[in-house]
mmCIF file of C-alpha atoms and ligand atoms in Angstrom:
data_model
loop_
_atom_site.group_PDB
_atom_site.id
_atom_site.type_symbol
_atom_site.label_atom_id
_atom_site.label_comp_id
_atom_site.label_asym_id
_atom_site.label_seq_id
_atom_site.Cartn_x
_atom_site.Cartn_y
_atom_site.Cartn_z
ATOM 1 C CA MET A 1 9.718 25.915 4.937
ATOM 2 C CA LYS A 2 8.794 23.395 2.249
ATOM 3 C CA ILE A 3 10.113 19.924 1.525
ATOM 4 C CA LEU A 4 10.410 18.402 -1.939
ATOM 5 C CA VAL A 5 9.952 14.656 -1.565
ATOM 6 C CA PHE A 6 10.465 11.679 -3.868
ATOM 7 C CA ASP A 7 9.459 8.048 -3.554
ATOM 8 C CA ILE A 8 11.420 6.056 -6.118
ATOM 9 C CA GLY A 9 10.334 2.624 -7.293
ATOM 10 C CA GLY A 10 11.337 0.450 -10.234
ATOM 11 C CA THR A 11 8.412 1.568 -12.366
ATOM 12 C CA ALA A 12 7.238 4.915 -10.983
ATOM 13 C CA ILE A 13 8.527 7.921 -9.074
ATOM 14 C CA LYS A 14 6.068 9.713 -6.827
ATOM 15 C CA TYR A 15 6.983 13.230 -5.857
ATOM 16 C CA GLY A 16 5.418 16.172 -4.120
ATOM 17 C CA LEU A 17 5.700 19.189 -1.887
ATOM 18 C CA VAL A 18 5.209 18.808 1.847
ATOM 19 C CA SER A 19 4.718 21.587 4.386
ATOM 20 C CA GLU A 20 6.622 22.054 7.634
ATOM 21 C CA ASN A 21 3.682 20.393 9.398
ATOM 22 C CA PHE A 22 3.897 17.371 7.112
ATOM 23 C CA GLU A 23 0.861 18.190 5.087
ATOM 24 C CA ILE A 24 1.155 16.963 1.493
ATOM 25 C CA LEU A 25 0.500 20.125 -0.520
ATOM 26 C CA GLU A 26 0.677 18.457 -3.910
ATOM 27 C CA SER A 27 1.696 15.077 -5.281
ATOM 28 C CA HIS A 28 2.377 13.659 -8.716
ATOM 29 C CA GLU A 29 3.615 10.492 -10.316
ATOM 30 C CA ILE A 30 5.937 9.968 -13.270
ATOM 31 C CA SER A 31 7.535 6.943 -14.875
ATOM 32 C CA SER A 32 10.968 5.926 -13.565
ATOM 33 C CA ALA A 33 11.987 5.264 -17.156
ATOM 34 C CA ILE A 34 12.603 7.702 -19.968
ATOM 35 C CA ASP A 35 10.913 6.893 -23.291
ATOM 36 C CA ASP A 36 11.039 3.188 -24.073
ATOM 37 C CA GLU A 37 14.467 2.526 -22.678
ATOM 38 C CA GLY A 38 13.283 1.105 -19.365
ATOM 39 C CA THR A 39 14.357 2.147 -15.901
ATOM 40 C CA THR A 40 18.050 2.688 -15.230
ATOM 41 C CA ALA A 41 19.995 4.692 -12.660
ATOM 42 C CA LYS A 42 20.457 7.313 -15.372
ATOM 43 C CA SER A 43 16.752 7.613 -16.138
ATOM 44 C CA VAL A 44 15.920 7.905 -12.428
ATOM 45 C CA LEU A 45 18.528 10.640 -11.879
ATOM 46 C CA GLN A 46 17.369 12.542 -14.957
ATOM 47 C CA ASN A 47 13.750 12.416 -13.827
ATOM 48 C CA LEU A 48 14.666 13.643 -10.351
ATOM 49 C CA ASP A 49 16.842 16.375 -11.789
ATOM 50 C CA ARG A 50 14.026 17.591 -14.018
ATOM 51 C CA VAL A 51 11.600 17.894 -11.113
ATOM 52 C CA MET A 52 14.185 19.593 -8.884
ATOM 53 C CA THR A 53 14.847 22.145 -11.605
ATOM 54 C CA GLU A 54 11.147 22.711 -12.227
ATOM 55 C CA TYR A 55 10.500 23.334 -8.519
ATOM 56 C CA LYS A 56 13.686 25.334 -7.873
ATOM 57 C CA GLY A 57 13.103 28.092 -5.324
ATOM 58 C CA LYS A 58 9.969 26.420 -3.987
ATOM 59 C CA TYR A 59 11.694 24.078 -1.514
ATOM 60 C CA ASP A 60 14.278 24.318 1.277
ATOM 61 C CA VAL A 61 15.244 20.686 1.616
ATOM 62 C CA ILE A 62 14.858 17.430 -0.332
ATOM 63 C CA GLY A 63 13.813 14.024 1.060
ATOM 64 C CA ILE A 64 14.213 10.859 -0.982
ATOM 65 C CA SER A 65 12.702 7.457 -0.285
ATOM 66 C CA THR A 66 14.056 4.864 -2.671
ATOM 67 C CA ALA A 67 14.118 1.179 -3.555
ATOM 68 C CA GLY A 68 17.432 -0.512 -2.756
ATOM 69 C CA GLN A 69 19.700 -0.334 0.282
ATOM 70 C CA VAL A 70 20.936 3.093 1.306
ATOM 71 C CA ASP A 71 23.773 4.167 3.584
ATOM 72 C CA PHE A 72 21.700 6.586 5.595
ATOM 73 C CA GLU A 73 24.765 8.405 6.967
ATOM 74 C CA THR A 74 26.108 9.296 3.517
ATOM 75 C CA GLY A 75 23.073 9.065 1.230
ATOM 76 C CA VAL A 76 24.830 6.615 -1.091
ATOM 77 C CA ILE A 77 22.953 3.679 -2.669
ATOM 78 C CA VAL A 78 24.964 0.704 -1.415
ATOM 79 C CA TYR A 79 22.885 -1.870 -3.213
ATOM 80 C CA GLY A 80 20.384 -1.150 -5.966
ATOM 81 C CA SER A 81 17.907 -3.874 -6.813
ATOM 82 C CA ASP A 82 17.661 -5.401 -10.284
ATOM 83 C CA ASN A 83 14.703 -3.097 -10.905
ATOM 84 C CA ILE A 84 17.089 -0.141 -11.332
ATOM 85 C CA PRO A 85 20.238 -1.268 -13.190
ATOM 86 C CA GLY A 86 23.372 0.736 -12.398
ATOM 87 C CA PHE A 87 21.973 2.217 -9.192
ATOM 88 C CA THR A 88 24.543 0.618 -6.845
ATOM 89 C CA GLY A 89 27.154 3.159 -5.745
ATOM 90 C CA THR A 90 25.140 6.256 -6.750
ATOM 91 C CA ASP A 91 25.899 9.152 -4.396
ATOM 92 C CA MET A 92 22.379 10.566 -4.321
ATOM 93 C CA ARG A 93 22.977 13.073 -1.588
ATOM 94 C CA GLY A 94 26.337 14.256 -2.965
ATOM 95 C CA ILE A 95 25.024 14.758 -6.505
ATOM 96 C CA PHE A 96 21.963 16.794 -5.573
ATOM 97 C CA GLU A 97 23.331 18.733 -2.590
ATOM 98 C CA SER A 98 26.143 20.114 -4.715
ATOM 99 C CA LYS A 99 23.886 20.850 -7.670
ATOM 100 C CA TYR A 100 20.965 22.492 -5.855
ATOM 101 C CA GLY A 101 22.624 23.815 -2.684
ATOM 102 C CA VAL A 102 19.984 22.482 -0.299
ATOM 103 C CA PRO A 103 20.261 19.606 2.208
ATOM 104 C CA VAL A 104 19.226 16.191 0.909
ATOM 105 C CA ALA A 105 18.262 13.159 3.014
ATOM 106 C CA VAL A 106 17.991 9.655 1.533
ATOM 107 C CA ASP A 107 16.753 6.382 2.999
ATOM 108 C CA ASN A 108 15.292 3.187 1.652
ATOM 109 C CA ASP A 109 11.582 2.966 0.975
ATOM 110 C CA VAL A 110 10.654 0.560 3.734
ATOM 111 C CA ASN A 111 12.467 2.599 6.386
ATOM 112 C CA CYS A 112 10.707 5.710 5.087
ATOM 113 C CA ALA A 113 7.359 3.909 5.120
ATOM 114 C CA GLY A 114 8.111 2.770 8.686
ATOM 115 C CA LEU A 115 8.883 6.345 9.730
ATOM 116 C CA GLY A 116 5.736 7.563 7.993
ATOM 117 C CA GLU A 117 3.596 4.994 9.821
ATOM 118 C CA ALA A 118 5.417 5.731 13.101
ATOM 119 C CA HIS A 119 4.667 9.439 13.039
ATOM 120 C CA PHE A 120 1.503 9.753 10.979
ATOM 121 C CA GLY A 121 -0.081 6.297 10.650
ATOM 122 C CA ALA A 122 -0.613 2.936 12.372
ATOM 123 C CA GLY A 123 2.375 3.363 14.687
ATOM 124 C CA ARG A 124 1.430 6.772 16.071
ATOM 125 C CA GLY A 125 1.892 6.792 19.840
ATOM 126 C CA SER A 126 4.050 3.645 19.805
ATOM 127 C CA ASP A 127 7.801 3.870 20.415
ATOM 128 C CA TYR A 128 8.478 0.281 19.426
ATOM 129 C CA PHE A 129 7.131 -1.772 16.536
ATOM 130 C CA ILE A 130 8.186 -3.707 13.475
ATOM 131 C CA CYS A 131 6.737 -3.085 10.048
ATOM 132 C CA LEU A 132 6.577 -5.441 7.062
ATOM 133 C CA THR A 133 5.381 -4.773 3.533
ATOM 134 C CA TYR A 134 4.190 -7.563 1.264
ATOM 135 C CA GLY A 135 4.508 -6.911 -2.453
ATOM 136 C CA THR A 136 6.897 -8.198 -5.104
ATOM 137 C CA GLY A 137 9.166 -9.016 -2.170
ATOM 138 C CA VAL A 138 8.868 -8.530 1.572
ATOM 139 C CA GLY A 139 10.376 -5.406 3.108
ATOM 140 C CA GLY A 140 10.893 -4.702 6.775
ATOM 141 C CA ALA A 141 11.689 -1.933 9.225
ATOM 142 C CA ILE A 142 12.366 -1.837 12.943
ATOM 143 C CA TYR A 143 11.205 1.251 14.809
ATOM 144 C CA LEU A 144 12.729 1.670 18.250
ATOM 145 C CA ASN A 145 12.745 4.608 20.661
ATOM 146 C CA GLY A 146 11.862 7.215 18.092
ATOM 147 C CA ASP A 147 14.035 6.078 15.206
ATOM 148 C CA ILE A 148 14.632 3.335 12.682
ATOM 149 C CA LEU A 149 17.135 0.706 13.815
ATOM 150 C CA ARG A 150 19.443 0.720 10.811
ATOM 151 C CA GLY A 151 22.288 -1.649 11.699
ATOM 152 C CA ALA A 152 26.039 -1.598 10.940
ATOM 153 C CA LYS A 153 25.616 -1.013 7.192
ATOM 154 C CA SER A 154 22.108 0.478 7.156
ATOM 155 C CA ALA A 155 20.754 -2.923 6.138
ATOM 156 C CA ALA A 156 18.896 -4.097 9.247
ATOM 157 C CA GLY A 157 15.287 -5.235 8.982
ATOM 158 C CA GLU A 158 15.576 -7.086 5.664
ATOM 159 C CA PHE A 159 12.998 -9.577 6.877
ATOM 160 C CA GLY A 160 12.317 -10.789 3.332
ATOM 161 C CA HIS A 161 15.621 -12.669 3.324
ATOM 162 C CA MET A 162 15.247 -14.535 6.579
ATOM 163 C CA VAL A 163 15.474 -18.215 5.733
ATOM 164 C CA THR A 164 12.170 -19.938 6.495
ATOM 165 C CA HIS A 165 12.776 -22.958 4.201
ATOM 166 C CA ALA A 166 16.453 -24.003 4.281
ATOM 167 C CA GLY A 167 17.538 -25.074 0.785
ATOM 168 C CA GLY A 168 14.115 -24.130 -0.578
ATOM 169 C CA ALA A 169 12.864 -21.995 -3.448
ATOM 170 C CA GLN A 170 15.143 -19.641 -5.347
ATOM 171 C CA CYS A 171 14.990 -16.022 -4.178
ATOM 172 C CA THR A 172 15.707 -12.890 -6.223
ATOM 173 C CA CYS A 173 18.699 -12.226 -3.926
ATOM 174 C CA GLY A 174 20.451 -15.285 -5.377
ATOM 175 C CA ARG A 175 20.040 -17.402 -2.243
ATOM 176 C CA LYS A 176 17.471 -20.071 -1.451
ATOM 177 C CA GLY A 177 14.589 -20.526 0.949
ATOM 178 C CA CYS A 178 14.074 -16.851 1.819
ATOM 179 C CA TYR A 179 10.862 -15.725 3.495
ATOM 180 C CA GLU A 180 9.820 -13.546 0.556
ATOM 181 C CA ALA A 181 9.995 -16.449 -1.907
ATOM 182 C CA TYR A 182 7.053 -17.919 0.051
ATOM 183 C CA ALA A 183 5.290 -15.041 1.778
ATOM 184 C CA SER A 184 5.360 -12.156 -0.702
ATOM 185 C CA CYS A 185 2.229 -11.191 -2.571
ATOM 186 C CA ARG A 186 4.061 -12.359 -5.677
ATOM 187 C CA ALA A 187 4.473 -15.872 -4.245
ATOM 188 C CA LEU A 188 0.678 -16.074 -3.977
ATOM 189 C CA THR A 189 -0.054 -14.570 -7.392
ATOM 190 C CA ASP A 190 2.575 -16.812 -9.055
ATOM 191 C CA ARG A 191 0.973 -19.943 -7.634
ATOM 192 C CA VAL A 192 -2.559 -18.950 -8.598
ATOM 193 C CA SER A 193 -1.472 -17.672 -12.016
ATOM 194 C CA GLU A 194 0.265 -20.942 -12.764
ATOM 195 C CA HIS A 195 -2.872 -22.867 -11.866
ATOM 196 C CA PHE A 196 -5.079 -20.810 -14.185
ATOM 197 C CA GLY A 197 -2.508 -20.516 -16.962
ATOM 198 C CA ARG A 198 -2.709 -16.709 -17.020
ATOM 199 C CA TYR A 199 -1.688 -13.797 -14.811
ATOM 200 C CA VAL A 200 -4.010 -13.339 -11.858
ATOM 201 C CA SER A 201 -3.464 -10.257 -9.695
ATOM 202 C CA GLY A 202 -3.703 -10.167 -5.918
ATOM 203 C CA ARG A 203 -6.880 -8.136 -6.163
ATOM 204 C CA GLU A 204 -8.497 -10.671 -8.513
ATOM 205 C CA ILE A 205 -7.622 -13.548 -6.182
ATOM 206 C CA TYR A 206 -9.818 -11.906 -3.548
ATOM 207 C CA GLU A 207 -12.813 -11.422 -5.828
ATOM 208 C CA PRO A 208 -15.919 -13.322 -4.558
ATOM 209 C CA GLN A 209 -16.028 -15.765 -7.473
ATOM 210 C CA MET A 210 -12.341 -16.657 -7.048
ATOM 211 C CA LEU A 211 -12.764 -17.158 -3.318
ATOM 212 C CA GLU A 212 -15.254 -19.961 -4.011
ATOM 213 C CA ASP A 213 -12.578 -21.949 -5.839
ATOM 214 C CA PRO A 214 -11.094 -24.666 -3.553
ATOM 215 C CA PHE A 215 -7.654 -24.259 -5.133
ATOM 216 C CA VAL A 216 -7.664 -20.525 -4.419
ATOM 217 C CA GLN A 217 -8.866 -21.099 -0.855
ATOM 218 C CA GLN A 218 -6.013 -23.535 -0.265
ATOM 219 C CA ALA A 219 -3.456 -21.214 -1.880
ATOM 220 C CA ILE A 220 -4.562 -18.319 0.331
ATOM 221 C CA SER A 221 -4.539 -20.445 3.478
ATOM 222 C CA ASP A 222 -1.037 -21.791 2.711
ATOM 223 C CA TRP A 223 0.175 -18.269 1.971
ATOM 224 C CA GLU A 224 -1.173 -16.983 5.283
ATOM 225 C CA ASP A 225 0.730 -19.819 6.992
ATOM 226 C CA GLU A 226 3.910 -18.713 5.216
ATOM 227 C CA ILE A 227 3.398 -15.134 6.381
ATOM 228 C CA VAL A 228 2.941 -16.405 9.926
ATOM 229 C CA ASN A 229 6.125 -18.559 9.717
ATOM 230 C CA GLY A 230 8.161 -15.373 9.524
ATOM 231 C CA LEU A 231 6.094 -13.492 12.078
ATOM 232 C CA VAL A 232 6.586 -16.289 14.630
ATOM 233 C CA SER A 233 10.377 -15.904 14.408
ATOM 234 C CA LEU A 234 10.140 -12.116 14.513
ATOM 235 C CA SER A 235 7.874 -12.329 17.569
ATOM 236 C CA TYR A 236 10.480 -14.382 19.426
ATOM 237 C CA ILE A 237 13.309 -12.058 18.395
ATOM 238 C CA PHE A 238 11.644 -8.705 19.033
ATOM 239 C CA ASN A 239 8.703 -9.460 21.346
ATOM 240 C CA PRO A 240 7.073 -6.453 19.684
ATOM 241 C CA PRO A 241 3.957 -4.835 21.135
ATOM 242 C CA LEU A 242 2.868 -3.963 17.586
ATOM 243 C CA ILE A 243 3.397 -5.341 14.077
ATOM 244 C CA VAL A 244 2.325 -3.124 11.169
ATOM 245 C CA LEU A 245 1.517 -4.980 7.933
ATOM 246 C CA GLY A 246 1.669 -3.051 4.673
ATOM 247 C CA GLY A 247 1.354 -3.661 0.940
ATOM 248 C CA GLY A 248 -1.827 -3.280 -1.096
ATOM 249 C CA ILE A 249 -2.948 -6.847 -0.444
ATOM 250 C CA MET A 250 -3.229 -6.223 3.310
ATOM 251 C CA SER A 251 -6.318 -4.119 2.752
ATOM 252 C CA GLU A 252 -8.233 -7.322 1.895
ATOM 253 C CA GLU A 253 -10.945 -7.860 4.484
ATOM 254 C CA GLN A 254 -10.105 -10.517 7.057
ATOM 255 C CA LEU A 255 -6.501 -11.044 5.959
ATOM 256 C CA VAL A 256 -4.932 -9.279 8.945
ATOM 257 C CA ASN A 257 -7.455 -10.972 11.269
ATOM 258 C CA ASN A 258 -6.590 -14.418 9.890
ATOM 259 C CA ILE A 259 -2.879 -13.732 10.298
ATOM 260 C CA ARG A 260 -3.443 -12.539 13.871
ATOM 261 C CA LYS A 261 -5.374 -15.688 14.824
ATOM 262 C CA LYS A 262 -2.805 -18.005 13.277
ATOM 263 C CA LEU A 263 0.104 -16.133 14.851
ATOM 264 C CA ILE A 264 -1.340 -16.170 18.351
ATOM 265 C CA ASN A 265 -1.898 -19.932 18.072
ATOM 266 C CA ARG A 266 1.749 -20.476 17.331
ATOM 267 C CA VAL A 267 3.590 -18.344 19.895
ATOM 268 C CA GLY A 268 4.071 -18.577 23.654
ATOM 269 C CA ILE A 269 2.102 -16.624 26.216
ATOM 270 C CA ASN A 270 4.516 -13.673 26.377
ATOM 271 C CA TYR A 271 4.056 -13.028 22.659
ATOM 272 C CA GLN A 272 0.299 -13.326 22.360
ATOM 273 C CA SER A 273 -0.600 -9.784 23.347
ATOM 274 C CA VAL A 274 0.986 -8.417 20.144
ATOM 275 C CA GLN A 275 -1.238 -6.058 18.176
ATOM 276 C CA LEU A 276 -1.414 -6.443 14.404
ATOM 277 C CA GLU A 277 -2.446 -3.406 12.408
ATOM 278 C CA LYS A 278 -2.567 -2.764 8.713
ATOM 279 C CA ALA A 279 -0.514 0.157 7.499
ATOM 280 C CA GLN A 280 -2.674 3.263 7.197
ATOM 281 C CA LEU A 281 -0.855 5.605 4.861
ATOM 282 C CA ARG A 282 -0.731 3.338 1.822
ATOM 283 C CA ASN A 283 1.144 5.043 -0.989
ATOM 284 C CA LYS A 284 1.742 8.216 1.045
ATOM 285 C CA ALA A 285 3.915 6.496 3.676
ATOM 286 C CA GLY A 286 7.134 6.755 1.651
ATOM 287 C CA MET A 287 6.681 10.449 0.858
ATOM 288 C CA LEU A 288 5.835 11.342 4.472
ATOM 289 C CA GLY A 289 8.796 9.331 5.755
ATOM 290 C CA ALA A 290 11.031 11.093 3.229
ATOM 291 C CA ALA A 291 9.701 14.434 4.455
ATOM 292 C CA TYR A 292 10.459 13.408 8.027
ATOM 293 C CA ILE A 293 14.123 12.521 7.363
ATOM 294 C CA ALA A 294 14.508 15.698 5.301
ATOM 295 C CA LYS A 295 13.296 17.878 8.155
ATOM 296 C CA GLU A 296 15.579 16.012 10.567
ATOM 297 C CA ARG A 297 18.545 16.674 8.279
ATOM 298 C CA LEU A 298 17.667 20.342 7.970
ATOM 299 C CA ASP A 299 17.368 20.631 11.765
ATOM 300 C CA SER A 300 20.670 18.801 12.290
ATOM 301 C CA LEU A 301 22.489 21.369 10.128
ATOM 302 C CA LYS A 302 21.146 24.402 12.019
HETATM 303 ZN ZN1 LIG B 401 16.505 -13.664 -0.533
#
């Protein structure tokens, strides 16, 4: 049994073949766009279709991890982000199950990453944790008793849109004061970039020379505080034994330690034993999570 998996983002689609034992046998990356026309729902579907055709006969089930909100029960994209225009309403499962005659499972990328970490990464052995990823925005997933807690409309765990600053900065969701407008990696890079008058990446901010700059030190410290603002609320809501922090920036030395120290200083005694771990699977989490839901779907149909 082999699983064809996809991890769809606004700029790139990762795909690969995964074995029954969740070993990634091969993986590749292509652009989400076609030619110069940018990424659209159409370009994403065409790219997927091309790979599915190319690999026809080599897989028994398809797993898809994608940006946007997904109705996990039906495999329909209920809300596509601005990164993929026209994606909202796309019946991913329906389109590809009828065309290729194999089961298809679809979930959003953060839920898939959460499942990947739960079974193969930082959450292994834990039956309860929350997971957050810090990138352009802030994504979240709640893992409870062996599964993702998905909510009434498969939209639970959108921690990026908790309000941490009522009436504050504009968020990409159209509302104001959301957590991700302050705590995402982009919030940090925007502030530093504005100061230097050019784009400065998250990686560059953590270069030794940059770290000597008092402005950069302050920006990082303030950003850590913003991250902790959200984690304090989540600690009181979930009282989680474990919080998994993902996104490329979390691999910076000391960042997770600093967040841990600040968090523990700001929560009551019953919340201080929380473990903070950085996500382990990096860019493989989505594909492994997609493989996991695909195998579950295949098993459920037996
Ligand atoms: Zn928002």
